[in-house]
Amino acid sequence: MNVLVAEDDNLNLRILQTFLEKWGWNVVVARDGTEAWTLLQQEGAPSMAILDWMMPGMDGVQVCREVRRLPEQRYTYLILLTAKFQKQDILEGFDAGADDYLTKPFDANELRARLRAGCRILELQEQLRQAYAAMELRATHDASTTLWNRAAILEAAHAELSRAHREGTSVNFILADLDDFKQVNDVYGHLAGDAVLREAAQRMQGCMRPYDSLGRYGGEEFLIVVPGPVPASGLRVAERVRDSIAQAPVETPEGRICITVSLGVAGSSGASPVEVDQLLRLADTALYRAKHEGRNRVAVGDLAE
Ligand SMILES: [Mg+2]
């Protein structure tokens, strides 16, 4: 593991470095506070730092302050090394964001124990970060298809539409509903139904451009948000999705199942902006028409409906 040591005194630095390397640390050296600050901002910077308080340029406390202002993607554990021992000074160090301090001349065993405590904090911090990331994933994604869930795709729809309103551009909503999906579940069972949903989601994902958004809107219903000319861009994506679903049967534990999808497209353009709810209703009406007209097809909704 890497540790950054910022110390302007050569002898102190050498002593620290010797101990740290003996304990298995890989030491990154900074000769003053400014260099330490530069190193700590870099990608892959050590997450453990021992900072001398008194240094030319930036002092250790200033470095602490700056590090704590960084956006917190990862935590840096900061130990101040100080000849100061008055209570007031130590409080200043903690106020600046130091996690711990050690007074000079330092005791090797004490330093080692404090580094161990720091490692425990860093480990906990990392576990917390991972747990948070997993929680966020669960909160925004549909577990069975791994697509965005309803809340997340609706949020994307709102964001994309308000951006279109702001910039006077166009955006299409597509509602896609697998045809006769209930029958798949009834005839082949839920395991096959789940396999069909997953495969359909994957094929749809393959039709998206980098700036399109796709999410599971309901049971077998999906919402796609497509920025671009109305309805041309929406139609193009919808037609691609329709084709990718119909082109080949889905392999499931119960055998190969042929599926199709019906899609309703509705758009908001700079000339006639439409709100999210209204756009969803329009897309839904178009979807209903696509179903009514025989399924496995795309219909476009318009405001006159
Ligand atoms: Mg010094």
PDB file of C-alpha atoms and ligand atoms in Angstrom:
ATOM      1  CA  MET A   1       0.000   0.000   0.000  1.00  0.00           C
ATOM      2  CA  ASN A   2       1.182   3.511  -0.788  1.00  0.00           C
ATOM      3  CA  VAL A   3       1.752   6.191   1.814  1.00  0.00           C
ATOM      4  CA  LEU A   4       2.651   9.775   1.073  1.00  0.00           C
ATOM      5  CA  VAL A   5       5.171  11.356   3.399  1.00  0.00           C
ATOM      6  CA  ALA A   6       5.547  15.134   3.275  1.00  0.00           C
ATOM      7  CA  GLU A   7       8.509  16.313   5.325  1.00  0.00           C
ATOM      8  CA  ASP A   8      10.966  19.125   4.624  1.00  0.00           C
ATOM      9  CA  ASP A   9      13.556  17.862   7.084  1.00  0.00           C
ATOM     10  CA  ASN A  10      15.873  15.361   5.424  1.00  0.00           C
ATOM     11  CA  LEU A  11      16.818  13.436   8.518  1.00  0.00           C
ATOM     12  CA  ASN A  12      13.220  13.070   9.707  1.00  0.00           C
ATOM     13  CA  LEU A  13      12.207  12.019   6.249  1.00  0.00           C
ATOM     14  CA  ARG A  14      14.855   9.323   6.108  1.00  0.00           C
ATOM     15  CA  ILE A  15      13.904   7.937   9.491  1.00  0.00           C
ATOM     16  CA  LEU A  16      10.220   7.838   8.572  1.00  0.00           C
ATOM     17  CA  GLN A  17      10.923   6.272   5.225  1.00  0.00           C
ATOM     18  CA  THR A  18      13.108   3.561   6.764  1.00  0.00           C
ATOM     19  CA  PHE A  19      10.439   2.557   9.270  1.00  0.00           C
ATOM     20  CA  LEU A  20       7.600   2.659   6.777  1.00  0.00           C
ATOM     21  CA  GLU A  21       9.446   0.552   4.235  1.00  0.00           C
ATOM     22  CA  LYS A  22      10.367  -1.939   6.902  1.00  0.00           C
ATOM     23  CA  TRP A  23       6.657  -2.268   7.684  1.00  0.00           C
ATOM     24  CA  GLY A  24       5.868  -2.954   4.056  1.00  0.00           C
ATOM     25  CA  TRP A  25       4.680   0.463   2.912  1.00  0.00           C
ATOM     26  CA  ASN A  26       5.577   1.919  -0.450  1.00  0.00           C
ATOM     27  CA  VAL A  27       6.633   5.489   0.330  1.00  0.00           C
ATOM     28  CA  VAL A  28       5.856   8.422  -1.954  1.00  0.00           C
ATOM     29  CA  VAL A  29       7.955  11.405  -0.917  1.00  0.00           C
ATOM     30  CA  ALA A  30       7.034  15.101  -0.987  1.00  0.00           C
ATOM     31  CA  ARG A  31       9.591  17.713   0.081  1.00  0.00           C
ATOM     32  CA  ASP A  32       7.068  20.386   0.949  1.00  0.00           C
ATOM     33  CA  GLY A  33       3.330  21.014   1.269  1.00  0.00           C
ATOM     34  CA  THR A  34       2.815  22.228  -2.272  1.00  0.00           C
ATOM     35  CA  GLU A  35       4.338  19.080  -3.708  1.00  0.00           C
ATOM     36  CA  ALA A  36       2.232  16.975  -1.324  1.00  0.00           C
ATOM     37  CA  TRP A  37      -0.943  18.740  -2.455  1.00  0.00           C
ATOM     38  CA  THR A  38      -0.030  18.215  -6.108  1.00  0.00           C
ATOM     39  CA  LEU A  39       0.623  14.508  -5.541  1.00  0.00           C
ATOM     40  CA  LEU A  40      -2.551  13.989  -3.515  1.00  0.00           C
ATOM     41  CA  GLN A  41      -4.739  15.386  -6.295  1.00  0.00           C
ATOM     42  CA  GLN A  42      -3.432  12.922  -8.840  1.00  0.00           C
ATOM     43  CA  GLU A  43      -5.323   9.866  -9.959  1.00  0.00           C
ATOM     44  CA  GLY A  44      -4.282   6.835  -7.936  1.00  0.00           C
ATOM     45  CA  ALA A  45      -2.785   9.037  -5.191  1.00  0.00           C
ATOM     46  CA  PRO A  46      -1.982   7.296  -1.889  1.00  0.00           C
ATOM     47  CA  SER A  47      -5.012   7.127   0.385  1.00  0.00           C
ATOM     48  CA  MET A  48      -2.743   7.415   3.428  1.00  0.00           C
ATOM     49  CA  ALA A  49      -0.648  10.533   4.057  1.00  0.00           C
ATOM     50  CA  ILE A  50       1.705  11.599   6.819  1.00  0.00           C
ATOM     51  CA  LEU A  51       2.120  15.372   6.709  1.00  0.00           C
ATOM     52  CA  ASP A  52       4.625  17.449   8.586  1.00  0.00           C
ATOM     53  CA  TRP A  53       2.952  20.510  10.035  1.00  0.00           C
ATOM     54  CA  MET A  54       5.717  23.065   9.475  1.00  0.00           C
ATOM     55  CA  MET A  55       6.814  23.108   5.850  1.00  0.00           C
ATOM     56  CA  PRO A  56       7.767  25.851   3.405  1.00  0.00           C
ATOM     57  CA  GLY A  57       5.036  26.827   0.938  1.00  0.00           C
ATOM     58  CA  MET A  58       1.845  25.150   2.104  1.00  0.00           C
ATOM     59  CA  ASP A  59       2.016  23.748   5.605  1.00  0.00           C
ATOM     60  CA  GLY A  60       0.497  20.426   6.649  1.00  0.00           C
ATOM     61  CA  VAL A  61      -2.707  22.018   7.936  1.00  0.00           C
ATOM     62  CA  GLN A  62      -3.273  23.833   4.650  1.00  0.00           C
ATOM     63  CA  VAL A  63      -2.779  20.564   2.778  1.00  0.00           C
ATOM     64  CA  CYS A  64      -5.419  18.948   5.035  1.00  0.00           C
ATOM     65  CA  ARG A  65      -7.846  21.761   4.265  1.00  0.00           C
ATOM     66  CA  GLU A  66      -7.347  21.470   0.509  1.00  0.00           C
ATOM     67  CA  VAL A  67      -7.653  17.669   0.493  1.00  0.00           C
ATOM     68  CA  ARG A  68     -10.969  17.901   2.352  1.00  0.00           C
ATOM     69  CA  ARG A  69     -12.282  20.272  -0.309  1.00  0.00           C
ATOM     70  CA  LEU A  70     -11.758  17.656  -3.026  1.00  0.00           C
ATOM     71  CA  PRO A  71     -14.928  15.960  -4.266  1.00  0.00           C
ATOM     72  CA  GLU A  72     -15.154  12.834  -2.141  1.00  0.00           C
ATOM     73  CA  GLN A  73     -14.813   9.913  -4.474  1.00  0.00           C
ATOM     74  CA  ARG A  74     -12.266   8.318  -2.211  1.00  0.00           C
ATOM     75  CA  TYR A  75     -11.086   9.068   1.268  1.00  0.00           C
ATOM     76  CA  THR A  76      -7.554  10.164   2.134  1.00  0.00           C
ATOM     77  CA  TYR A  77      -6.505   9.404   5.689  1.00  0.00           C
ATOM     78  CA  LEU A  78      -4.363  12.272   6.960  1.00  0.00           C
ATOM     79  CA  ILE A  79      -1.930  12.085   9.847  1.00  0.00           C
ATOM     80  CA  LEU A  80      -0.287  15.343  10.947  1.00  0.00           C
ATOM     81  CA  LEU A  81       3.237  15.172  12.270  1.00  0.00           C
ATOM     82  CA  THR A  82       3.946  18.045  14.573  1.00  0.00           C
ATOM     83  CA  ALA A  83       6.388  19.406  17.087  1.00  0.00           C
ATOM     84  CA  LYS A  84       3.442  21.347  18.445  1.00  0.00           C
ATOM     85  CA  PHE A  85       1.842  19.829  21.442  1.00  0.00           C
ATOM     86  CA  GLN A  86      -0.496  22.462  22.731  1.00  0.00           C
ATOM     87  CA  LYS A  87      -4.116  21.538  22.799  1.00  0.00           C
ATOM     88  CA  GLN A  88      -5.156  24.547  20.729  1.00  0.00           C
ATOM     89  CA  ASP A  89      -2.794  23.598  17.889  1.00  0.00           C
ATOM     90  CA  ILE A  90      -4.040  20.048  17.785  1.00  0.00           C
ATOM     91  CA  LEU A  91      -7.622  21.241  17.591  1.00  0.00           C
ATOM     92  CA  GLU A  92      -6.669  23.437  14.648  1.00  0.00           C
ATOM     93  CA  GLY A  93      -5.274  20.371  12.882  1.00  0.00           C
ATOM     94  CA  PHE A  94      -8.478  18.380  13.421  1.00  0.00           C
ATOM     95  CA  ASP A  95     -10.542  21.362  12.315  1.00  0.00           C
ATOM     96  CA  ALA A  96      -8.574  21.446   9.072  1.00  0.00           C
ATOM     97  CA  GLY A  97      -9.533  17.825   8.424  1.00  0.00           C
ATOM     98  CA  ALA A  98      -6.684  15.779   9.879  1.00  0.00           C
ATOM     99  CA  ASP A  99      -7.713  12.303  11.048  1.00  0.00           C
ATOM    100  CA  ASP A 100      -4.933  11.873  13.527  1.00  0.00           C
ATOM    101  CA  TYR A 101      -1.698  13.445  14.692  1.00  0.00           C
ATOM    102  CA  LEU A 102       1.630  12.416  16.072  1.00  0.00           C
ATOM    103  CA  THR A 103       4.029  14.653  17.967  1.00  0.00           C
ATOM    104  CA  LYS A 104       7.718  14.817  17.091  1.00  0.00           C
ATOM    105  CA  PRO A 105       9.960  13.145  17.921  1.00  0.00           C
ATOM    106  CA  PHE A 106       7.643  10.286  17.063  1.00  0.00           C
ATOM    107  CA  ASP A 107       7.557   6.882  18.661  1.00  0.00           C
ATOM    108  CA  ALA A 108       7.811   4.165  16.009  1.00  0.00           C
ATOM    109  CA  ASN A 109       5.379   1.779  17.701  1.00  0.00           C
ATOM    110  CA  GLU A 110       2.856   4.527  18.143  1.00  0.00           C
ATOM    111  CA  LEU A 111       3.127   5.521  14.482  1.00  0.00           C
ATOM    112  CA  ARG A 112       2.675   1.925  13.429  1.00  0.00           C
ATOM    113  CA  ALA A 113      -0.408   1.539  15.621  1.00  0.00           C
ATOM    114  CA  ARG A 114      -1.905   4.750  14.254  1.00  0.00           C
ATOM    115  CA  LEU A 115      -1.285   3.638  10.676  1.00  0.00           C
ATOM    116  CA  ARG A 116      -3.082   0.398  11.458  1.00  0.00           C
ATOM    117  CA  ALA A 117      -6.034   2.340  12.857  1.00  0.00           C
ATOM    118  CA  GLY A 118      -6.004   4.446   9.691  1.00  0.00           C
ATOM    119  CA  CYS A 119      -6.060   1.334   7.520  1.00  0.00           C
ATOM    120  CA  ARG A 120      -9.120   0.080   9.386  1.00  0.00           C
ATOM    121  CA  ILE A 121     -10.898   3.376   8.718  1.00  0.00           C
ATOM    122  CA  LEU A 122      -9.935   3.245   5.041  1.00  0.00           C
ATOM    123  CA  GLU A 123     -11.206  -0.315   4.755  1.00  0.00           C
ATOM    124  CA  LEU A 124     -14.508   0.630   6.362  1.00  0.00           C
ATOM    125  CA  GLN A 125     -14.722   3.635   4.086  1.00  0.00           C
ATOM    126  CA  GLU A 126     -14.204   1.422   1.043  1.00  0.00           C
ATOM    127  CA  GLN A 127     -16.830  -1.074   2.230  1.00  0.00           C
ATOM    128  CA  LEU A 128     -19.233   1.790   2.750  1.00  0.00           C
ATOM    129  CA  ARG A 129     -18.533   3.140  -0.725  1.00  0.00           C
ATOM    130  CA  GLN A 130     -19.164  -0.271  -2.270  1.00  0.00           C
ATOM    131  CA  ALA A 131     -22.348  -0.774  -0.264  1.00  0.00           C
ATOM    132  CA  TYR A 132     -23.557   2.644  -1.342  1.00  0.00           C
ATOM    133  CA  ALA A 133     -22.801   1.909  -5.007  1.00  0.00           C
ATOM    134  CA  ALA A 134     -24.669  -1.416  -4.758  1.00  0.00           C
ATOM    135  CA  MET A 135     -27.608   0.294  -3.081  1.00  0.00           C
ATOM    136  CA  GLU A 136     -27.704   2.970  -5.737  1.00  0.00           C
ATOM    137  CA  LEU A 137     -27.646   0.315  -8.437  1.00  0.00           C
ATOM    138  CA  ARG A 138     -30.560  -1.497  -6.805  1.00  0.00           C
ATOM    139  CA  ALA A 139     -32.497   1.738  -6.379  1.00  0.00           C
ATOM    140  CA  THR A 140     -32.196   2.749 -10.029  1.00  0.00           C
ATOM    141  CA  HIS A 141     -32.110  -0.573 -11.871  1.00  0.00           C
ATOM    142  CA  ASP A 142     -34.546  -3.334 -12.558  1.00  0.00           C
ATOM    143  CA  ALA A 143     -33.145  -6.535 -11.070  1.00  0.00           C
ATOM    144  CA  SER A 144     -34.317  -8.969 -13.738  1.00  0.00           C
ATOM    145  CA  THR A 145     -33.452  -7.020 -16.912  1.00  0.00           C
ATOM    146  CA  THR A 146     -30.671  -4.795 -15.405  1.00  0.00           C
ATOM    147  CA  LEU A 147     -32.216  -1.889 -17.304  1.00  0.00           C
ATOM    148  CA  TRP A 148     -33.145   1.317 -15.539  1.00  0.00           C
ATOM    149  CA  ASN A 149     -36.273   0.909 -13.452  1.00  0.00           C
ATOM    150  CA  ARG A 150     -39.433   2.946 -13.795  1.00  0.00           C
ATOM    151  CA  ALA A 151     -38.359   5.747 -11.450  1.00  0.00           C
ATOM    152  CA  ALA A 152     -34.968   6.105 -13.113  1.00  0.00           C
ATOM    153  CA  ILE A 153     -36.229   6.118 -16.704  1.00  0.00           C
ATOM    154  CA  LEU A 154     -38.937   8.630 -15.771  1.00  0.00           C
ATOM    155  CA  GLU A 155     -36.280  10.838 -14.250  1.00  0.00           C
ATOM    156  CA  ALA A 156     -34.277  10.579 -17.476  1.00  0.00           C
ATOM    157  CA  ALA A 157     -37.439  11.406 -19.438  1.00  0.00           C
ATOM    158  CA  HIS A 158     -38.023  14.529 -17.347  1.00  0.00           C
ATOM    159  CA  ALA A 159     -34.398  15.617 -17.631  1.00  0.00           C
ATOM    160  CA  GLU A 160     -34.254  15.060 -21.391  1.00  0.00           C
ATOM    161  CA  LEU A 161     -37.529  16.850 -22.014  1.00  0.00           C
ATOM    162  CA  SER A 162     -36.685  19.887 -19.908  1.00  0.00           C
ATOM    163  CA  ARG A 163     -33.366  20.106 -21.689  1.00  0.00           C
ATOM    164  CA  ALA A 164     -35.182  19.975 -25.037  1.00  0.00           C
ATOM    165  CA  HIS A 165     -37.552  22.747 -23.837  1.00  0.00           C
ATOM    166  CA  ARG A 166     -34.611  24.856 -22.676  1.00  0.00           C
ATOM    167  CA  GLU A 167     -32.630  24.438 -25.873  1.00  0.00           C
ATOM    168  CA  GLY A 168     -35.581  24.427 -28.265  1.00  0.00           C
ATOM    169  CA  THR A 169     -34.740  20.921 -29.495  1.00  0.00           C
ATOM    170  CA  SER A 170     -36.800  17.774 -30.040  1.00  0.00           C
ATOM    171  CA  VAL A 171     -37.168  14.511 -28.164  1.00  0.00           C
ATOM    172  CA  ASN A 172     -39.176  11.344 -28.793  1.00  0.00           C
ATOM    173  CA  PHE A 173     -40.724   8.999 -26.259  1.00  0.00           C
ATOM    174  CA  ILE A 174     -41.292   5.411 -27.307  1.00  0.00           C
ATOM    175  CA  LEU A 175     -43.462   3.020 -25.335  1.00  0.00           C
ATOM    176  CA  ALA A 176     -42.734  -0.579 -26.292  1.00  0.00           C
ATOM    177  CA  ASP A 177     -44.909  -3.461 -25.129  1.00  0.00           C
ATOM    178  CA  LEU A 178     -44.153  -7.136 -25.798  1.00  0.00           C
ATOM    179  CA  ASP A 179     -47.057  -8.714 -27.676  1.00  0.00           C
ATOM    180  CA  ASP A 180     -49.091 -11.429 -25.965  1.00  0.00           C
ATOM    181  CA  PHE A 181     -46.612 -11.699 -23.138  1.00  0.00           C
ATOM    182  CA  LYS A 182     -49.228 -13.024 -20.752  1.00  0.00           C
ATOM    183  CA  GLN A 183     -49.577 -15.982 -23.057  1.00  0.00           C
ATOM    184  CA  VAL A 184     -45.836 -16.694 -22.848  1.00  0.00           C
ATOM    185  CA  ASN A 185     -46.141 -16.871 -19.063  1.00  0.00           C
ATOM    186  CA  ASP A 186     -49.306 -18.949 -19.217  1.00  0.00           C
ATOM    187  CA  VAL A 187     -48.064 -21.444 -21.800  1.00  0.00           C
ATOM    188  CA  TYR A 188     -44.355 -21.729 -20.965  1.00  0.00           C
ATOM    189  CA  GLY A 189     -44.236 -20.625 -17.315  1.00  0.00           C
ATOM    190  CA  HIS A 190     -42.555 -17.759 -15.525  1.00  0.00           C
ATOM    191  CA  LEU A 191     -38.982 -18.948 -15.974  1.00  0.00           C
ATOM    192  CA  ALA A 192     -39.437 -18.795 -19.729  1.00  0.00           C
ATOM    193  CA  GLY A 193     -41.241 -15.476 -19.334  1.00  0.00           C
ATOM    194  CA  ASP A 194     -38.278 -14.048 -17.436  1.00  0.00           C
ATOM    195  CA  ALA A 195     -35.857 -15.322 -20.077  1.00  0.00           C
ATOM    196  CA  VAL A 196     -37.946 -13.628 -22.773  1.00  0.00           C
ATOM    197  CA  LEU A 197     -37.971 -10.344 -20.841  1.00  0.00           C
ATOM    198  CA  ARG A 198     -34.213 -10.438 -20.330  1.00  0.00           C
ATOM    199  CA  GLU A 199     -33.503 -11.230 -23.962  1.00  0.00           C
ATOM    200  CA  ALA A 200     -35.927  -8.572 -25.194  1.00  0.00           C
ATOM    201  CA  ALA A 201     -34.269  -6.015 -22.907  1.00  0.00           C
ATOM    202  CA  GLN A 202     -30.854  -6.967 -24.221  1.00  0.00           C
ATOM    203  CA  ARG A 203     -31.931  -6.711 -27.850  1.00  0.00           C
ATOM    204  CA  MET A 204     -33.497  -3.318 -27.209  1.00  0.00           C
ATOM    205  CA  GLN A 205     -30.332  -2.155 -25.497  1.00  0.00           C
ATOM    206  CA  GLY A 206     -28.424  -3.126 -28.617  1.00  0.00           C
ATOM    207  CA  CYS A 207     -30.599  -0.712 -30.642  1.00  0.00           C
ATOM    208  CA  MET A 208     -29.799   2.315 -28.507  1.00  0.00           C
ATOM    209  CA  ARG A 209     -27.436   5.089 -29.489  1.00  0.00           C
ATOM    210  CA  PRO A 210     -25.215   6.435 -26.704  1.00  0.00           C
ATOM    211  CA  TYR A 211     -27.585   9.324 -25.953  1.00  0.00           C
ATOM    212  CA  ASP A 212     -30.835   7.301 -25.927  1.00  0.00           C
ATOM    213  CA  SER A 213     -32.236   6.060 -22.606  1.00  0.00           C
ATOM    214  CA  LEU A 214     -34.067   2.798 -22.059  1.00  0.00           C
ATOM    215  CA  GLY A 215     -35.841   1.525 -18.969  1.00  0.00           C
ATOM    216  CA  ARG A 216     -38.406  -0.994 -17.825  1.00  0.00           C
ATOM    217  CA  TYR A 217     -41.603   0.978 -17.454  1.00  0.00           C
ATOM    218  CA  GLY A 218     -43.930  -1.765 -16.253  1.00  0.00           C
ATOM    219  CA  GLY A 219     -44.348  -5.553 -16.472  1.00  0.00           C
ATOM    220  CA  GLU A 220     -43.542  -6.106 -20.140  1.00  0.00           C
ATOM    221  CA  GLU A 221     -43.535  -2.442 -21.070  1.00  0.00           C
ATOM    222  CA  PHE A 222     -40.451  -0.354 -21.800  1.00  0.00           C
ATOM    223  CA  LEU A 223     -39.876   3.363 -22.180  1.00  0.00           C
ATOM    224  CA  ILE A 224     -37.249   4.709 -24.550  1.00  0.00           C
ATOM    225  CA  VAL A 225     -36.231   8.365 -24.627  1.00  0.00           C
ATOM    226  CA  VAL A 226     -34.763   9.396 -27.968  1.00  0.00           C
ATOM    227  CA  PRO A 227     -33.433  12.913 -28.494  1.00  0.00           C
ATOM    228  CA  GLY A 228     -33.625  14.074 -32.115  1.00  0.00           C
ATOM    229  CA  PRO A 229     -36.053  15.086 -34.870  1.00  0.00           C
ATOM    230  CA  VAL A 230     -39.739  14.253 -34.296  1.00  0.00           C
ATOM    231  CA  PRO A 231     -40.874  11.725 -35.240  1.00  0.00           C
ATOM    232  CA  ALA A 232     -38.050  10.639 -37.606  1.00  0.00           C
ATOM    233  CA  SER A 233     -35.502   9.706 -34.894  1.00  0.00           C
ATOM    234  CA  GLY A 234     -38.150   8.044 -32.761  1.00  0.00           C
ATOM    235  CA  LEU A 235     -39.467   6.066 -35.704  1.00  0.00           C
ATOM    236  CA  ARG A 236     -36.008   4.922 -36.698  1.00  0.00           C
ATOM    237  CA  VAL A 237     -35.202   3.602 -33.216  1.00  0.00           C
ATOM    238  CA  ALA A 238     -38.677   2.082 -32.793  1.00  0.00           C
ATOM    239  CA  GLU A 239     -38.436   0.279 -36.118  1.00  0.00           C
ATOM    240  CA  ARG A 240     -34.987  -1.015 -35.215  1.00  0.00           C
ATOM    241  CA  VAL A 241     -36.297  -2.311 -31.872  1.00  0.00           C
ATOM    242  CA  ARG A 242     -39.313  -3.939 -33.517  1.00  0.00           C
ATOM    243  CA  ASP A 243     -37.073  -5.682 -36.010  1.00  0.00           C
ATOM    244  CA  SER A 244     -34.509  -6.856 -33.445  1.00  0.00           C
ATOM    245  CA  ILE A 245     -37.248  -8.470 -31.330  1.00  0.00           C
ATOM    246  CA  ALA A 246     -39.060 -10.170 -34.236  1.00  0.00           C
ATOM    247  CA  GLN A 247     -36.008 -11.299 -36.195  1.00  0.00           C
ATOM    248  CA  ALA A 248     -35.225 -14.443 -34.183  1.00  0.00           C
ATOM    249  CA  PRO A 249     -36.961 -16.575 -31.567  1.00  0.00           C
ATOM    250  CA  VAL A 250     -35.751 -16.376 -27.976  1.00  0.00           C
ATOM    251  CA  GLU A 251     -33.965 -19.403 -26.541  1.00  0.00           C
ATOM    252  CA  THR A 252     -35.477 -20.321 -23.178  1.00  0.00           C
ATOM    253  CA  PRO A 253     -35.320 -23.358 -20.863  1.00  0.00           C
ATOM    254  CA  GLU A 254     -38.731 -24.276 -22.344  1.00  0.00           C
ATOM    255  CA  GLY A 255     -37.565 -24.074 -25.928  1.00  0.00           C
ATOM    256  CA  ARG A 256     -37.518 -21.383 -28.586  1.00  0.00           C
ATOM    257  CA  ILE A 257     -40.251 -18.771 -28.295  1.00  0.00           C
ATOM    258  CA  CYS A 258     -41.188 -16.324 -31.046  1.00  0.00           C
ATOM    259  CA  ILE A 259     -42.017 -12.873 -29.759  1.00  0.00           C
ATOM    260  CA  THR A 260     -42.887  -9.497 -31.226  1.00  0.00           C
ATOM    261  CA  VAL A 261     -43.266  -6.019 -29.843  1.00  0.00           C
ATOM    262  CA  SER A 262     -45.632  -3.121 -30.535  1.00  0.00           C
ATOM    263  CA  LEU A 263     -44.437   0.435 -30.168  1.00  0.00           C
ATOM    264  CA  GLY A 264     -45.977   3.872 -29.811  1.00  0.00           C
ATOM    265  CA  VAL A 265     -43.917   6.959 -30.630  1.00  0.00           C
ATOM    266  CA  ALA A 266     -44.681  10.534 -29.579  1.00  0.00           C
ATOM    267  CA  GLY A 267     -42.491  13.607 -29.759  1.00  0.00           C
ATOM    268  CA  SER A 268     -42.025  17.079 -28.417  1.00  0.00           C
ATOM    269  CA  SER A 269     -40.401  19.591 -30.743  1.00  0.00           C
ATOM    270  CA  GLY A 270     -39.092  23.078 -30.230  1.00  0.00           C
ATOM    271  CA  ALA A 271     -42.072  24.455 -32.129  1.00  0.00           C
ATOM    272  CA  SER A 272     -44.681  22.607 -30.036  1.00  0.00           C
ATOM    273  CA  PRO A 273     -43.266  21.574 -26.651  1.00  0.00           C
ATOM    274  CA  VAL A 274     -45.221  18.923 -24.752  1.00  0.00           C
ATOM    275  CA  GLU A 275     -45.023  17.973 -21.058  1.00  0.00           C
ATOM    276  CA  VAL A 276     -43.918  14.527 -19.848  1.00  0.00           C
ATOM    277  CA  ASP A 277     -47.347  13.248 -18.801  1.00  0.00           C
ATOM    278  CA  GLN A 278     -48.969  14.356 -22.025  1.00  0.00           C
ATOM    279  CA  LEU A 279     -46.170  12.869 -24.097  1.00  0.00           C
ATOM    280  CA  LEU A 280     -46.518   9.554 -22.249  1.00  0.00           C
ATOM    281  CA  ARG A 281     -50.262   9.575 -22.887  1.00  0.00           C
ATOM    282  CA  LEU A 282     -49.686  10.267 -26.579  1.00  0.00           C
ATOM    283  CA  ALA A 283     -47.169   7.436 -26.842  1.00  0.00           C
ATOM    284  CA  ASP A 284     -49.554   5.159 -24.985  1.00  0.00           C
ATOM    285  CA  THR A 285     -52.426   5.988 -27.338  1.00  0.00           C
ATOM    286  CA  ALA A 286     -50.160   5.264 -30.306  1.00  0.00           C
ATOM    287  CA  LEU A 287     -49.080   1.985 -28.709  1.00  0.00           C
ATOM    288  CA  TYR A 288     -52.713   1.019 -28.251  1.00  0.00           C
ATOM    289  CA  ARG A 289     -53.312   1.719 -31.928  1.00  0.00           C
ATOM    290  CA  ALA A 290     -50.292  -0.399 -32.942  1.00  0.00           C
ATOM    291  CA  LYS A 291     -51.761  -3.274 -30.912  1.00  0.00           C
ATOM    292  CA  HIS A 292     -55.184  -2.749 -32.369  1.00  0.00           C
ATOM    293  CA  GLU A 293     -53.854  -2.696 -35.922  1.00  0.00           C
ATOM    294  CA  GLY A 294     -52.347  -6.131 -35.552  1.00  0.00           C
ATOM    295  CA  ARG A 295     -49.240  -5.884 -33.289  1.00  0.00           C
ATOM    296  CA  ASN A 296     -45.560  -6.170 -34.321  1.00  0.00           C
ATOM    297  CA  ARG A 297     -45.722  -2.604 -35.599  1.00  0.00           C
ATOM    298  CA  VAL A 298     -44.931   1.021 -34.829  1.00  0.00           C
ATOM    299  CA  ALA A 299     -47.550   3.793 -34.572  1.00  0.00           C
ATOM    300  CA  VAL A 300     -46.986   7.511 -34.134  1.00  0.00           C
ATOM    301  CA  GLY A 301     -49.139   9.559 -31.812  1.00  0.00           C
ATOM    302  CA  ASP A 302     -50.027  13.125 -32.542  1.00  0.00           C
ATOM    303  CA  LEU A 303     -51.648  15.907 -30.591  1.00  0.00           C
ATOM    304  CA  ALA A 304     -54.877  15.755 -32.582  1.00  0.00           C
ATOM    305  CA  GLU A 305     -55.701  12.351 -31.091  1.00  0.00           C
TER     306      GLU A 305
HETATM  307 MG    MG B   1       9.076  20.782   8.957  1.00  0.00          MG
END
